[in-house]
């Protein structure tokens, strides 16, 4: 089986009302979709998103489009079962030229995002070729259903405490038992009050995670964590910026008792190794759609087992359900349950994998088990490569 064609689409769906984290105002959600056609029939589907998509517009898209055009010769004509070699070739472009293709060292991050979607599509193809789901290729299912938490409680203009109570009730009614709340966008006192409103609304049997999206410095993180701790916090995610995490996470962990989760902004297996080897996190978060695909996930999953650190996925549960299920320390998926936060999740798939009582069941269909809706691709998508 050989890849004969690589098609890339960029999808962007506007939100009815912008939402904010501590560091971003989100006005739309976006996704890169890669389709790999083969000479044997199956078509592989891969998805990715990444920080470069926050700067949308012609320049951002041209960058992705140029990268896809540059790397296509390393993918088309290849056997999907050579996924590791293709990964090595594409990753090498982050620092050197590869078989006549000039280095993309200055576009490292969007390059790795593009190769993530391609790698995921290759895994989808491998599964379709042998008629087995991707989780079977990744080592087999250690669990038949995978826990999922819901991310919500973004900052919205004109928010009132009642809005938080209503949002919490919506998630609990859908069966979720773990909720993630955005922090870092207000003073520590105001954030702690917000968390308190949610804790009071859901009672003591629902787990609450906090995500600061790297919006704090160390003293603020210590102060905020201390103020939120009485509300029984399951984990504190991304308290401080990535560039100094090796020092700041170590110091934060020495001062607060809340378990720390981080890793979603790493975009190589080597960055993930640092977090594990230096004991920076209690939960490692991986986004395979911007860290180099499921091939990167597999490398990190081995390390996480050896360091005994639970793995959590960032975004795209429809892909990560395979990875969490097959990872010895696989733990939990992230999901969205509010159509005003993630319209693509609700509209992109012919049959959306359902989350029941806070669990996603493993798909049995070959590959990733996903079929995209053509009308959604047309409604939100443009072809960029
Ligand atoms: Mg996060």
Short mmCIF file of C-alpha atoms and ligand atoms in Angstrom, two decimals:
data_model
loop_
_atom_site.label_atom_id
_atom_site.label_comp_id
_atom_site.label_asym_id
_atom_site.label_seq_id
_atom_site.Cartn_x
_atom_site.Cartn_y
_atom_site.Cartn_z
CA UNK A 1 0.00 0.00 0.00
CA UNK A 2 1.34 3.41 -0.98
CA UNK A 3 0.15 6.93 -0.26
CA UNK A 4 -0.78 8.53 -3.57
CA UNK A 5 -2.18 11.88 -2.48
CA UNK A 6 -2.12 14.27 0.46
CA UNK A 7 -4.98 16.75 0.83
CA UNK A 8 -5.12 19.30 3.62
CA UNK A 9 -8.05 21.39 4.83
CA UNK A 10 -8.20 24.17 7.37
CA UNK A 11 -11.46 24.40 9.31
CA UNK A 12 -12.49 27.37 11.38
CA UNK A 13 -15.84 27.66 13.16
CA UNK A 14 -16.76 30.94 14.82
CA UNK A 15 -18.06 30.86 18.39
CA UNK A 16 -21.41 32.56 19.03
CA UNK A 17 -19.80 34.36 21.97
CA UNK A 18 -16.03 34.70 22.51
CA UNK A 19 -14.62 32.92 25.57
CA UNK A 20 -11.34 33.59 27.33
CA UNK A 21 -8.62 31.79 29.20
CA UNK A 22 -6.00 33.64 31.23
CA UNK A 23 -3.93 34.18 28.10
CA UNK A 24 -6.22 33.87 25.05
CA UNK A 25 -9.49 35.24 23.80
CA UNK A 26 -11.03 32.46 21.72
CA UNK A 27 -13.33 33.68 18.95
CA UNK A 28 -13.30 30.53 16.85
CA UNK A 29 -12.17 26.92 16.98
CA UNK A 30 -10.01 25.50 14.25
CA UNK A 31 -8.54 22.25 13.07
CA UNK A 32 -6.26 21.07 10.29
CA UNK A 33 -7.57 17.94 8.58
CA UNK A 34 -5.27 15.78 6.48
CA UNK A 35 -6.58 13.12 4.08
CA UNK A 36 -4.14 10.54 2.73
CA UNK A 37 -5.36 8.65 -0.34
CA UNK A 38 -3.73 5.28 -1.16
CA UNK A 39 -3.41 3.04 -4.17
CA UNK A 40 -5.10 0.25 -2.17
CA UNK A 41 -8.37 2.06 -1.48
CA UNK A 42 -8.36 3.20 2.16
CA UNK A 43 -8.22 6.93 2.90
CA UNK A 44 -6.48 7.96 6.13
CA UNK A 45 -7.75 10.88 8.19
CA UNK A 46 -5.59 12.92 10.55
CA UNK A 47 -6.30 16.03 12.57
CA UNK A 48 -4.21 18.68 14.26
CA UNK A 49 -4.50 22.07 15.82
CA UNK A 50 -1.85 24.30 17.27
CA UNK A 51 -0.85 27.66 18.68
CA UNK A 52 -0.05 29.01 15.24
CA UNK A 53 -3.74 28.72 14.50
CA UNK A 54 -4.45 31.41 17.04
CA UNK A 55 -2.90 33.79 14.53
CA UNK A 56 -5.17 32.86 11.70
CA UNK A 57 -5.54 34.86 8.57
CA UNK A 58 -3.68 34.63 5.30
CA UNK A 59 -0.16 34.56 6.78
CA UNK A 60 -0.78 31.69 9.18
CA UNK A 61 -2.53 29.64 6.53
CA UNK A 62 0.15 30.33 3.94
CA UNK A 63 2.77 29.07 6.41
CA UNK A 64 0.93 25.77 6.90
CA UNK A 65 0.19 25.48 3.21
CA UNK A 66 3.87 26.09 2.30
CA UNK A 67 5.03 23.52 4.85
CA UNK A 68 2.58 20.89 3.56
CA UNK A 69 3.76 21.52 0.00
CA UNK A 70 7.41 21.21 1.08
CA UNK A 71 7.00 17.94 2.98
CA UNK A 72 4.59 16.16 0.62
CA UNK A 73 7.45 14.35 -1.22
CA UNK A 74 8.42 12.67 2.09
CA UNK A 75 4.89 11.27 2.44
CA UNK A 76 3.45 10.59 -1.01
CA UNK A 77 4.81 7.33 -2.46
CA UNK A 78 5.49 5.93 1.03
CA UNK A 79 4.05 2.83 2.70
CA UNK A 80 2.01 3.83 5.80
CA UNK A 81 3.65 0.95 7.68
CA UNK A 82 6.87 2.97 7.43
CA UNK A 83 5.30 5.54 9.78
CA UNK A 84 8.33 5.66 12.10
CA UNK A 85 10.74 6.41 9.26
CA UNK A 86 8.40 9.06 7.89
CA UNK A 87 8.25 10.57 11.40
CA UNK A 88 12.06 10.59 11.63
CA UNK A 89 12.34 12.28 8.23
CA UNK A 90 9.75 14.96 9.02
CA UNK A 91 11.10 15.64 12.49
CA UNK A 92 14.64 15.98 11.11
CA UNK A 93 13.43 18.95 9.07
CA UNK A 94 13.22 20.87 12.38
CA UNK A 95 17.02 21.24 12.21
CA UNK A 96 18.43 20.00 8.89
CA UNK A 97 17.62 19.40 5.25
CA UNK A 98 16.27 15.97 4.33
CA UNK A 99 16.77 14.42 0.91
CA UNK A 100 16.96 17.70 -0.91
CA UNK A 101 14.18 19.42 1.04
CA UNK A 102 15.57 22.52 2.77
CA UNK A 103 15.34 22.65 6.55
CA UNK A 104 12.21 24.16 8.13
CA UNK A 105 14.10 25.09 11.29
CA UNK A 106 12.45 28.50 11.41
CA UNK A 107 8.96 26.96 11.21
CA UNK A 108 9.53 24.25 13.80
CA UNK A 109 6.23 24.57 15.55
CA UNK A 110 3.86 24.64 12.56
CA UNK A 111 5.99 21.92 10.95
CA UNK A 112 5.47 19.61 13.93
CA UNK A 113 1.76 20.43 13.90
CA UNK A 114 1.48 19.52 10.21
CA UNK A 115 3.45 16.31 10.73
CA UNK A 116 1.17 15.43 13.66
CA UNK A 117 -1.88 15.36 11.39
CA UNK A 118 0.03 13.31 8.81
CA UNK A 119 1.28 10.83 11.41
CA UNK A 120 -2.23 10.38 12.81
CA UNK A 121 -3.55 9.76 9.28
CA UNK A 122 -0.84 7.10 8.78
CA UNK A 123 -1.99 5.28 11.94
CA UNK A 124 -5.56 5.50 10.68
CA UNK A 125 -4.41 3.94 7.39
CA UNK A 126 -2.48 1.15 9.11
CA UNK A 127 -5.60 0.23 11.05
CA UNK A 128 -7.80 0.34 7.97
CA UNK A 129 -5.29 -1.77 6.03
CA UNK A 130 -5.49 -4.65 8.51
CA UNK A 131 -9.08 -4.09 9.62
CA UNK A 132 -8.25 -3.30 13.25
CA UNK A 133 -8.73 -0.19 15.39
CA UNK A 134 -5.73 2.01 16.16
CA UNK A 135 -5.77 1.02 19.85
CA UNK A 136 -5.00 -2.56 18.79
CA UNK A 137 -1.94 -1.36 16.87
CA UNK A 138 -0.75 0.68 19.84
CA UNK A 139 -0.49 -2.42 22.00
CA UNK A 140 -4.08 -3.41 22.66
CA UNK A 141 -6.78 -2.18 25.01
CA UNK A 142 -5.91 -2.10 28.69
CA UNK A 143 -9.36 -0.61 29.30
CA UNK A 144 -12.54 -0.85 27.25
CA UNK A 145 -13.78 2.59 28.19
CA UNK A 146 -11.76 5.66 29.00
CA UNK A 147 -12.64 8.33 31.58
CA UNK A 148 -13.23 11.82 30.21
CA UNK A 149 -13.45 15.13 31.99
CA UNK A 150 -15.17 18.21 30.65
CA UNK A 151 -13.42 21.54 30.21
CA UNK A 152 -15.61 24.55 30.75
CA UNK A 153 -16.04 27.61 32.90
CA UNK A 154 -14.18 29.89 30.50
CA UNK A 155 -14.37 33.59 31.22
CA UNK A 156 -17.26 35.19 29.35
CA UNK A 157 -18.17 38.86 29.13
CA UNK A 158 -20.90 39.76 31.60
CA UNK A 159 -20.57 36.47 33.52
CA UNK A 160 -22.61 36.15 36.74
CA UNK A 161 -22.32 33.49 39.46
CA UNK A 162 -25.63 31.98 38.29
CA UNK A 163 -24.06 31.29 34.90
CA UNK A 164 -21.43 29.11 36.58
CA UNK A 165 -24.09 27.23 38.52
CA UNK A 166 -26.08 26.61 35.33
CA UNK A 167 -22.99 25.44 33.46
CA UNK A 168 -22.06 23.05 36.27
CA UNK A 169 -25.59 21.62 36.28
CA UNK A 170 -25.41 21.07 32.52
CA UNK A 171 -22.22 18.98 32.81
CA UNK A 172 -23.39 16.99 35.81
CA UNK A 173 -26.68 16.25 34.01
CA UNK A 174 -24.61 14.84 31.13
CA UNK A 175 -22.98 12.42 33.55
CA UNK A 176 -19.59 14.08 34.04
CA UNK A 177 -17.91 13.58 37.39
CA UNK A 178 -14.77 15.63 36.66
CA UNK A 179 -14.95 19.31 35.64
CA UNK A 180 -12.14 21.66 34.64
CA UNK A 181 -12.31 25.33 35.46
CA UNK A 182 -10.30 28.15 33.90
CA UNK A 183 -8.28 30.25 36.35
CA UNK A 184 -5.56 32.87 36.04
CA UNK A 185 -7.69 35.47 34.29
CA UNK A 186 -8.77 37.28 37.47
CA UNK A 187 -7.12 38.04 40.79
CA UNK A 188 -6.39 34.94 42.87
CA UNK A 189 -9.13 36.04 45.28
CA UNK A 190 -11.73 36.41 42.52
CA UNK A 191 -10.70 33.10 40.92
CA UNK A 192 -10.96 31.31 44.27
CA UNK A 193 -14.43 32.77 44.77
CA UNK A 194 -15.46 31.52 41.32
CA UNK A 195 -14.13 28.04 42.11
CA UNK A 196 -16.02 28.17 45.42
CA UNK A 197 -19.31 28.87 43.61
CA UNK A 198 -18.76 25.81 41.41
CA UNK A 199 -17.75 23.57 44.32
CA UNK A 200 -20.88 24.60 46.23
CA UNK A 201 -23.02 23.90 43.16
CA UNK A 202 -21.68 20.37 42.51
CA UNK A 203 -21.13 19.14 46.04
CA UNK A 204 -18.18 17.12 47.26
CA UNK A 205 -18.43 14.06 44.98
CA UNK A 206 -17.44 15.81 41.76
CA UNK A 207 -13.72 16.37 41.04
CA UNK A 208 -12.61 19.88 40.11
CA UNK A 209 -9.48 20.60 38.08
CA UNK A 210 -8.03 24.07 37.53
CA UNK A 211 -6.27 25.25 34.36
CA UNK A 212 -4.29 28.50 34.46
CA UNK A 213 -3.08 28.23 30.84
CA UNK A 214 0.39 29.39 31.96
CA UNK A 215 -0.98 32.76 33.03
CA UNK A 216 0.70 33.12 36.44
CA UNK A 217 4.16 33.89 37.71
CA UNK A 218 5.44 31.80 40.62
CA UNK A 219 4.32 34.02 43.55
CA UNK A 220 0.83 34.41 42.04
CA UNK A 221 0.59 30.67 41.43
CA UNK A 222 1.50 29.94 45.06
CA UNK A 223 -1.03 32.47 46.30
CA UNK A 224 -3.84 31.32 44.00
CA UNK A 225 -3.21 27.64 44.70
CA UNK A 226 -3.28 28.31 48.44
CA UNK A 227 -6.58 30.19 48.15
CA UNK A 228 -8.19 27.49 45.96
CA UNK A 229 -6.93 24.51 47.97
CA UNK A 230 -9.85 24.52 50.48
CA UNK A 231 -12.19 23.75 47.56
CA UNK A 232 -10.56 20.32 47.13
CA UNK A 233 -8.69 20.57 43.82
CA UNK A 234 -7.91 17.40 41.85
CA UNK A 235 -5.13 18.98 39.77
CA UNK A 236 -3.66 22.34 38.92
CA UNK A 237 -2.78 22.57 35.24
CA UNK A 238 -0.25 24.77 33.46
CA UNK A 239 0.26 27.28 36.28
CA UNK A 240 3.25 29.07 34.71
CA UNK A 241 4.83 29.66 31.29
CA UNK A 242 6.62 26.78 29.60
CA UNK A 243 9.97 28.51 29.23
CA UNK A 244 10.92 28.34 32.91
CA UNK A 245 8.90 25.33 34.03
CA UNK A 246 11.97 23.36 35.01
CA UNK A 247 12.56 25.79 37.86
CA UNK A 248 9.12 27.12 38.63
CA UNK A 249 7.22 23.84 38.77
CA UNK A 250 9.80 22.39 41.12
CA UNK A 251 9.44 25.36 43.45
CA UNK A 252 5.63 25.41 43.24
CA UNK A 253 5.47 21.70 44.05
CA UNK A 254 7.57 22.34 47.14
CA UNK A 255 5.05 24.93 48.37
CA UNK A 256 1.59 23.58 47.54
CA UNK A 257 -0.05 20.19 47.96
CA UNK A 258 -2.27 20.25 44.86
CA UNK A 259 -1.05 17.76 42.20
CA UNK A 260 0.42 19.45 39.12
CA UNK A 261 -0.50 18.65 35.51
CA UNK A 262 1.39 20.03 32.52
CA UNK A 263 2.87 19.09 29.17
CA UNK A 264 0.28 20.06 26.55
CA UNK A 265 2.51 22.80 25.09
CA UNK A 266 5.50 20.49 24.61
CA UNK A 267 5.96 19.64 20.96
CA UNK A 268 8.52 16.89 21.00
CA UNK A 269 9.06 13.63 22.88
CA UNK A 270 12.23 15.18 24.28
CA UNK A 271 10.34 17.97 26.04
CA UNK A 272 7.97 15.38 27.48
CA UNK A 273 10.98 13.36 28.67
CA UNK A 274 12.25 16.35 30.63
CA UNK A 275 8.93 16.70 32.47
CA UNK A 276 9.00 13.03 33.46
CA UNK A 277 12.69 12.61 34.21
CA UNK A 278 12.87 15.74 36.34
CA UNK A 279 9.70 14.95 38.27
CA UNK A 280 7.98 18.20 37.28
CA UNK A 281 4.45 16.81 37.01
CA UNK A 282 2.06 14.49 38.81
CA UNK A 283 0.03 14.08 35.59
CA UNK A 284 1.60 14.40 32.14
CA UNK A 285 -0.64 16.02 29.53
CA UNK A 286 0.07 15.22 25.88
CA UNK A 287 -1.51 16.61 22.75
CA UNK A 288 -0.53 14.21 20.00
CA UNK A 289 -2.13 16.52 17.44
CA UNK A 290 0.56 19.11 17.99
CA UNK A 291 3.45 17.07 19.46
CA UNK A 292 4.16 14.80 16.49
CA UNK A 293 1.20 12.45 16.30
CA UNK A 294 0.55 9.06 17.82
CA UNK A 295 4.17 8.10 17.14
CA UNK A 296 5.22 10.72 19.69
CA UNK A 297 2.49 9.53 22.05
CA UNK A 298 3.86 5.99 21.88
CA UNK A 299 7.36 7.16 22.80
CA UNK A 300 6.01 9.20 25.71
CA UNK A 301 3.74 6.38 26.90
CA UNK A 302 6.74 4.11 27.44
CA UNK A 303 8.51 6.80 29.45
CA UNK A 304 5.38 7.54 31.49
CA UNK A 305 5.05 3.89 32.42
CA UNK A 306 8.67 3.69 33.53
CA UNK A 307 8.33 6.86 35.61
CA UNK A 308 4.85 5.83 36.85
CA UNK A 309 3.14 9.04 35.81
CA UNK A 310 -0.53 8.99 34.68
CA UNK A 311 -1.16 10.29 31.16
CA UNK A 312 -3.89 12.73 30.28
CA UNK A 313 -4.81 13.89 26.80
CA UNK A 314 -5.27 17.45 25.62
CA UNK A 315 -8.22 17.96 23.23
CA UNK A 316 -9.36 15.57 20.46
CA UNK A 317 -10.74 12.67 22.55
CA UNK A 318 -11.82 10.93 19.33
CA UNK A 319 -8.12 10.35 18.58
CA UNK A 320 -6.70 10.10 22.08
CA UNK A 321 -9.21 7.47 23.23
CA UNK A 322 -7.08 4.94 21.31
CA UNK A 323 -3.86 6.15 22.92
CA UNK A 324 -5.12 6.33 26.51
CA UNK A 325 -6.72 2.89 26.22
CA UNK A 326 -3.45 1.29 25.13
CA UNK A 327 -1.06 3.13 27.50
CA UNK A 328 -0.15 1.39 30.77
CA UNK A 329 -0.54 4.66 32.70
CA UNK A 330 -3.29 6.06 30.44
CA UNK A 331 -5.71 7.95 32.64
CA UNK A 332 -8.15 10.50 31.23
CA UNK A 333 -9.42 12.35 28.14
CA UNK A 334 -10.32 15.99 27.79
CA UNK A 335 -13.68 16.76 26.20
CA UNK A 336 -16.04 19.62 25.53
CA UNK A 337 -19.74 19.37 26.11
CA UNK A 338 -20.99 22.84 25.26
CA UNK A 339 -21.77 23.47 21.57
CA UNK A 340 -21.07 27.17 22.08
CA UNK A 341 -17.46 26.28 23.04
CA UNK A 342 -16.63 23.68 20.37
CA UNK A 343 -19.00 23.59 17.40
CA UNK A 344 -16.57 21.39 15.43
CA UNK A 345 -16.84 18.61 18.00
CA UNK A 346 -20.59 18.61 17.47
CA UNK A 347 -20.58 18.92 13.68
CA UNK A 348 -17.43 17.31 12.22
CA UNK A 349 -18.20 13.60 12.54
CA UNK A 350 -20.89 11.47 10.93
CA UNK A 351 -21.16 9.56 14.18
CA UNK A 352 -19.67 11.44 17.08
CA UNK A 353 -18.13 9.13 19.70
CA UNK A 354 -20.40 9.52 22.69
CA UNK A 355 -19.37 10.14 26.25
CA UNK A 356 -21.70 8.43 28.69
CA UNK A 357 -21.44 8.84 32.46
CA UNK A 358 -18.02 10.44 31.97
CA UNK A 359 -16.57 7.59 29.86
CA UNK A 360 -15.88 7.20 26.16
CA UNK A 361 -16.23 3.64 24.83
CA UNK A 362 -13.50 2.28 22.55
CA UNK A 363 -14.49 2.24 18.88
CA UNK A 364 -14.32 -1.14 17.14
CA UNK A 365 -14.21 0.13 13.55
CA UNK A 366 -10.88 -0.10 11.70
CA UNK A 367 -8.41 2.75 12.09
CA UNK A 368 -9.56 5.68 14.17
CA UNK A 369 -13.16 4.77 13.41
CA UNK A 370 -14.02 8.30 12.30
CA UNK A 371 -15.93 9.54 9.29
CA UNK A 372 -15.98 13.25 8.54
CA UNK A 373 -19.08 15.06 7.40
CA UNK A 374 -18.55 16.56 3.97
CA UNK A 375 -21.08 19.30 4.62
CA UNK A 376 -19.10 20.43 7.67
CA UNK A 377 -15.83 20.37 5.71
CA UNK A 378 -17.50 22.61 3.14
CA UNK A 379 -19.19 24.86 5.67
CA UNK A 380 -16.07 25.67 7.74
CA UNK A 381 -13.16 24.45 5.63
CA UNK A 382 -10.82 25.74 2.96
CA UNK A 383 -8.41 23.50 1.10
CA UNK A 384 -4.84 24.60 1.81
CA UNK A 385 -2.74 21.84 0.28
MG1 LIG B 1 -4.83 23.19 29.31
#
